Tab-separated table of C-alpha atoms in Angstrom:
chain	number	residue	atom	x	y	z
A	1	UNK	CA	0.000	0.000	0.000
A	2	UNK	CA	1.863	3.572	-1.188
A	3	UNK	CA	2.387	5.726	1.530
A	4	UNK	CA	0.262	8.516	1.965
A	5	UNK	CA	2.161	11.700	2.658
A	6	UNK	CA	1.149	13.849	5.706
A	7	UNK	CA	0.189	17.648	5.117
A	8	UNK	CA	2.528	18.723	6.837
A	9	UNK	CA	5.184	16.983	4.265
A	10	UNK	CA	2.679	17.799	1.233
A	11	UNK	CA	3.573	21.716	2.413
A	12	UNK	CA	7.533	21.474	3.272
A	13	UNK	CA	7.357	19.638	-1.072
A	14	UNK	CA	5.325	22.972	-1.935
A	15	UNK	CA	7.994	24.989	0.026
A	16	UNK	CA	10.806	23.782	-1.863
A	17	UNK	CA	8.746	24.078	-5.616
A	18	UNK	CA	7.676	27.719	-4.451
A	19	UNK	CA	11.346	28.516	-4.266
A	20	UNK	CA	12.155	27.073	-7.270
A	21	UNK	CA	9.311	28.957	-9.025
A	22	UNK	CA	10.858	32.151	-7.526
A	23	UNK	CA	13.869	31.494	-9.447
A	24	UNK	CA	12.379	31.333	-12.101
A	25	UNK	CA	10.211	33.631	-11.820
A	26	UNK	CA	12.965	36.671	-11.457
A	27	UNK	CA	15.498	34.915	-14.136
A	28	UNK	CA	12.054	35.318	-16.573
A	29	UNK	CA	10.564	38.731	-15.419
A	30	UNK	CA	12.740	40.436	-17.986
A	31	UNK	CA	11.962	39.046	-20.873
A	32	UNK	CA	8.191	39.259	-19.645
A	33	UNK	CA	8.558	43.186	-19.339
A	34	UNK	CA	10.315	43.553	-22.583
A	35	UNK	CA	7.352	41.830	-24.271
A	36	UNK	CA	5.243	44.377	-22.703
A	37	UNK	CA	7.321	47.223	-23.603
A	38	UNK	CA	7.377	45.903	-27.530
A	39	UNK	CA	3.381	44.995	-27.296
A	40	UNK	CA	2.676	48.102	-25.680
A	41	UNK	CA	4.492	50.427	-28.577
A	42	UNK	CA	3.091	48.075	-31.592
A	43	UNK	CA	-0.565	48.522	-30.450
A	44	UNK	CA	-0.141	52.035	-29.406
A	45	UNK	CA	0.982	52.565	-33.095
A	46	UNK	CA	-1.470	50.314	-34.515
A	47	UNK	CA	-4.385	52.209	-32.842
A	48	UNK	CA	-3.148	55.589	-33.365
A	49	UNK	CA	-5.690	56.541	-35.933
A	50	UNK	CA	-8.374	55.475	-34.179
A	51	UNK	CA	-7.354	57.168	-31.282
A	52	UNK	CA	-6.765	60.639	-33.132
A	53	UNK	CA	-10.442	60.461	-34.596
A	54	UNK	CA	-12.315	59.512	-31.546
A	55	UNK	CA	-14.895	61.863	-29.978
A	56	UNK	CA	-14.452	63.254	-26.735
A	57	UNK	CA	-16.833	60.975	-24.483
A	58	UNK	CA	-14.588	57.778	-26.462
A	59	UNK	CA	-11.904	56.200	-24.584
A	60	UNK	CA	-9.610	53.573	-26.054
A	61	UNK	CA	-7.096	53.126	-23.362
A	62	UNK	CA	-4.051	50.360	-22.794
A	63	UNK	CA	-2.948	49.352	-19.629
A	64	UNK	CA	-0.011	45.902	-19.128
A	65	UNK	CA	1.338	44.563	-16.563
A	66	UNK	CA	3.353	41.431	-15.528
A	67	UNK	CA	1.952	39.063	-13.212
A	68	UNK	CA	3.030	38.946	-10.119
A	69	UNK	CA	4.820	36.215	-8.516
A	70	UNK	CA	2.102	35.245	-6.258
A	71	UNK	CA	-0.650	35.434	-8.239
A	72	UNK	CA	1.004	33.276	-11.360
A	73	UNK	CA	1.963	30.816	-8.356
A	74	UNK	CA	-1.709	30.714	-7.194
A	75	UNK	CA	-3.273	30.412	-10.689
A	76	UNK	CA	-0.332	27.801	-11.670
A	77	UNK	CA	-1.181	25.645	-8.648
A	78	UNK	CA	-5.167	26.111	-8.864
A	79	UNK	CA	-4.538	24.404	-12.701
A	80	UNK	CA	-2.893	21.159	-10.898
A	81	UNK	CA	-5.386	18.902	-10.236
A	82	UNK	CA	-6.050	18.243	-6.480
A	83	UNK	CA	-4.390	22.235	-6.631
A	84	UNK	CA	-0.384	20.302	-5.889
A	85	UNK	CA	2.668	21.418	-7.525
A	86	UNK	CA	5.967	19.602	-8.026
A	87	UNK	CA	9.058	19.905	-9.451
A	88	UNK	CA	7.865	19.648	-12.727
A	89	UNK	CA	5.473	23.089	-12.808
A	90	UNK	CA	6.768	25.851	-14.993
A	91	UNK	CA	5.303	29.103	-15.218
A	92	UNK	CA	5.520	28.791	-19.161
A	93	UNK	CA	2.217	26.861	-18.012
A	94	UNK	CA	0.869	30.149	-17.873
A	95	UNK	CA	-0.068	31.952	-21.478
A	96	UNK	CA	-0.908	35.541	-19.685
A	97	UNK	CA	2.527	36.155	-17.339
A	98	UNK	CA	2.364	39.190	-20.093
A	99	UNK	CA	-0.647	40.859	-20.705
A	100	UNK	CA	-2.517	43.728	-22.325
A	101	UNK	CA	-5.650	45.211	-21.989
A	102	UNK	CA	-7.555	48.130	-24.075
A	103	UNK	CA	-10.122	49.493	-22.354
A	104	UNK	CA	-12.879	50.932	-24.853
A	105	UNK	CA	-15.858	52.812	-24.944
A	106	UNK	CA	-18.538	52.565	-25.848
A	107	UNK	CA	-18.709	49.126	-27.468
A	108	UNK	CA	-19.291	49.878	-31.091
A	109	UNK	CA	-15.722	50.728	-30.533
A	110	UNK	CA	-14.690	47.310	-30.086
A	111	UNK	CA	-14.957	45.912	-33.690
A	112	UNK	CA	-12.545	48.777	-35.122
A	113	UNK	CA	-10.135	47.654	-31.965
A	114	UNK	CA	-10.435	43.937	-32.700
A	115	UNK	CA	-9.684	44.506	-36.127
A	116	UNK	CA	-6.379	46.278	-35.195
A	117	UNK	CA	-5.655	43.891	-33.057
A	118	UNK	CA	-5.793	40.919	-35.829
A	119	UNK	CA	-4.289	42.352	-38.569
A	120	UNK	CA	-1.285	43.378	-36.035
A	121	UNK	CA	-1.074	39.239	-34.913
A	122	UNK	CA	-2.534	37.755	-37.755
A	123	UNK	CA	-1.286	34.316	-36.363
A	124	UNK	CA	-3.819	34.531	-32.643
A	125	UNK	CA	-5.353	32.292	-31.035
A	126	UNK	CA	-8.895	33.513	-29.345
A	127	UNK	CA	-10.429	32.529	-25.783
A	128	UNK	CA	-12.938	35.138	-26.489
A	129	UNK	CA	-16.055	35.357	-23.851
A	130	UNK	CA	-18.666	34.938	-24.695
A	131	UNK	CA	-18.011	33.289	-28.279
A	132	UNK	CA	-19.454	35.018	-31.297
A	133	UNK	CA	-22.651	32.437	-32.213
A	134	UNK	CA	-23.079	33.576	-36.067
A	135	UNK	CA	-27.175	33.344	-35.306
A	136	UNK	CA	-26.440	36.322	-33.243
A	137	UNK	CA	-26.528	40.001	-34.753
A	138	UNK	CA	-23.273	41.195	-34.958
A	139	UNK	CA	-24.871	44.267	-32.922
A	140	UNK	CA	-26.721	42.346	-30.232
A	141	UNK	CA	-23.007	40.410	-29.675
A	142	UNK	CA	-20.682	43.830	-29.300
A	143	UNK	CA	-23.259	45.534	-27.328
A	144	UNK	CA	-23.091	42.236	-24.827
A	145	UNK	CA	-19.366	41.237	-25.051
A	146	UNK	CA	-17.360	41.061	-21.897
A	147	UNK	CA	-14.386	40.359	-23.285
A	148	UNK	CA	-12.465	39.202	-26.552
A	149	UNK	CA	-9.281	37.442	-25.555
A	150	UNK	CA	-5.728	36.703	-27.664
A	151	UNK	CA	-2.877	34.969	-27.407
A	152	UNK	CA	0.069	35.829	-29.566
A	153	UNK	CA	3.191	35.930	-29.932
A	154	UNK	CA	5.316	38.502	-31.003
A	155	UNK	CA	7.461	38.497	-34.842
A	156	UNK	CA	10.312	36.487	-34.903
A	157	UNK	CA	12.508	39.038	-35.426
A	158	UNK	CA	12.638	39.487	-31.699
A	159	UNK	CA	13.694	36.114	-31.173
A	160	UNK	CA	11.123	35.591	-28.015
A	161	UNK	CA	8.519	33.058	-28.223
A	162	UNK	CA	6.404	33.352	-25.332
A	163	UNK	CA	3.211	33.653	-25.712
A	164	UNK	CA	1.403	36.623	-24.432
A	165	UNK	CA	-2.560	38.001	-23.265
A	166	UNK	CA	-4.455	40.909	-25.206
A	167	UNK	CA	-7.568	41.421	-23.844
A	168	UNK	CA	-10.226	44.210	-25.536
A	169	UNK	CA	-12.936	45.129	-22.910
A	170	UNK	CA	-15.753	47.202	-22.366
A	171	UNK	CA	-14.392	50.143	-20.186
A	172	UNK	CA	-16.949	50.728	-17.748
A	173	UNK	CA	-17.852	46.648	-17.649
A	174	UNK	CA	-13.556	46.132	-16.589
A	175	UNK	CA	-14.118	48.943	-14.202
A	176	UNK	CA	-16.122	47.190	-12.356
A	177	UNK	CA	-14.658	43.818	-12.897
A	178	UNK	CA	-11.188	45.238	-11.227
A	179	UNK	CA	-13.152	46.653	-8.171
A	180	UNK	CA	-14.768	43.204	-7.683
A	181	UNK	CA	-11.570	41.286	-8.211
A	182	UNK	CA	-9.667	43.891	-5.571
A	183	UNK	CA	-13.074	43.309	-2.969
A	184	UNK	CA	-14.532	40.827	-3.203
A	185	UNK	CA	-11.868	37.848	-4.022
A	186	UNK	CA	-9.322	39.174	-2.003
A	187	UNK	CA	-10.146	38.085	1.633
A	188	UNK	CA	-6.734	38.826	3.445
A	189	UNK	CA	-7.467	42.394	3.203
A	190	UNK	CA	-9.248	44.123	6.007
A	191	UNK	CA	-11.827	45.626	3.833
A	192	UNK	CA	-15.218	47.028	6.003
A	193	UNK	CA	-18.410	45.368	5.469
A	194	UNK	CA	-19.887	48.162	3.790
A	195	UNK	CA	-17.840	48.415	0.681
A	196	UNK	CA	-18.586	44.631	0.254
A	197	UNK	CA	-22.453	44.828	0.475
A	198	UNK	CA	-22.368	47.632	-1.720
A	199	UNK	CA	-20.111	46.031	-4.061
A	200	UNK	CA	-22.125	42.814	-3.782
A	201	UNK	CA	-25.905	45.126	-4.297
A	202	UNK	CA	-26.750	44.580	-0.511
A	203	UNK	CA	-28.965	46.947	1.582
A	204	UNK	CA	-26.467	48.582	4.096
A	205	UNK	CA	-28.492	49.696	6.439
């Protein structure tokens, strides 16, 4: 009968694989920040005409960032089944360690954005929510999107093949999405009871 491992060995294994992570983590941060930088000045460039001609009450806005160490540990360890890590994880695992996000309003917006986006990385791959049924108007599904989602890769002239996140979003709908994420699903924070019934549409008083 295989011996069963005791939790308290099960967390001095996921000690030693979080340290190796970290290693690897800071060796790879600087190749994740130079895709950003690269990413960052191609869309920029690609959605410079579009930015020029927009109207006042338009916003198409891009925000990156890396992950952090502890979330892409978290997210890397809630793919493992039974949420374990060994040796063996990699943080290449992860297609969104580098990621992008244009923020756009209002949605008819989106389409001219999207088709930036595809021309600039003609070779993506989508994880686009929710999916574009073709019985849908193409109207009815950009005024409901909450997100279309790439993965690409940047030319080969740069010589890195990692894949990286672009995300187009509905500006105010990601506004609230980040105050959620930072409220609601982050309970180590002391964060009062009132911003979380308000954020969750609860009577305060």
């Amino acid at each position: 009968m295989p011996h069963k491992k005791s939790k308290t060995h099960r967390l001095i294994d996921e000690g030693v694989v979080k340290s190796i992570l970290l290693s690897e983590y800071h060796k790879n941060k600087p190749i994740y920040e130079k895709i950003i930088s690269i990413a960052s000045t191609e869309i920029n460039s690609s959605i410079l005409e579009l930015v020029h001609k927009k109207e006042n009450w338009e916003r198409i806005e891009v925000v990156n960032r890396v992950k952090s160490f502890e979330s892409a540990f978290n997210k890397l360890k809630k793919s493992k089944e039974g949420n374990i890590i060994d040796k063996s994880s990699s943080f290449i695992e992860l297609k969104d360690m580098a990621a992008l996000k244009l923020k756009v309003f209002p949605n008819y917006l989106i389409k001219k954005v999207q088709k930036k986006v595809e021309k600039l990385y003609p070779e993506y791959k989508t994880d686009h929510y929710p999916e574009r049924d073709p019985a849908i108007k193409e109207k009815d599904y950009y005024d409901n999107i909450e997100r279309l989602k790439y993965f690409v890769k940047l030319s080969s002239k740069y010589k890195i093949t990692n894949t990286f996140e672009i995300q187009v979003v509905p500006y105010m709908l990601d506004s609230f999405y980040d105050l959620e994420h930072d409220i609601i699903y982050k309970p180590n924070q002391l964060i009062p009871k009132i911003i979380r019934s308000l954020m969750e549409g609860k009577n305060s008083s």
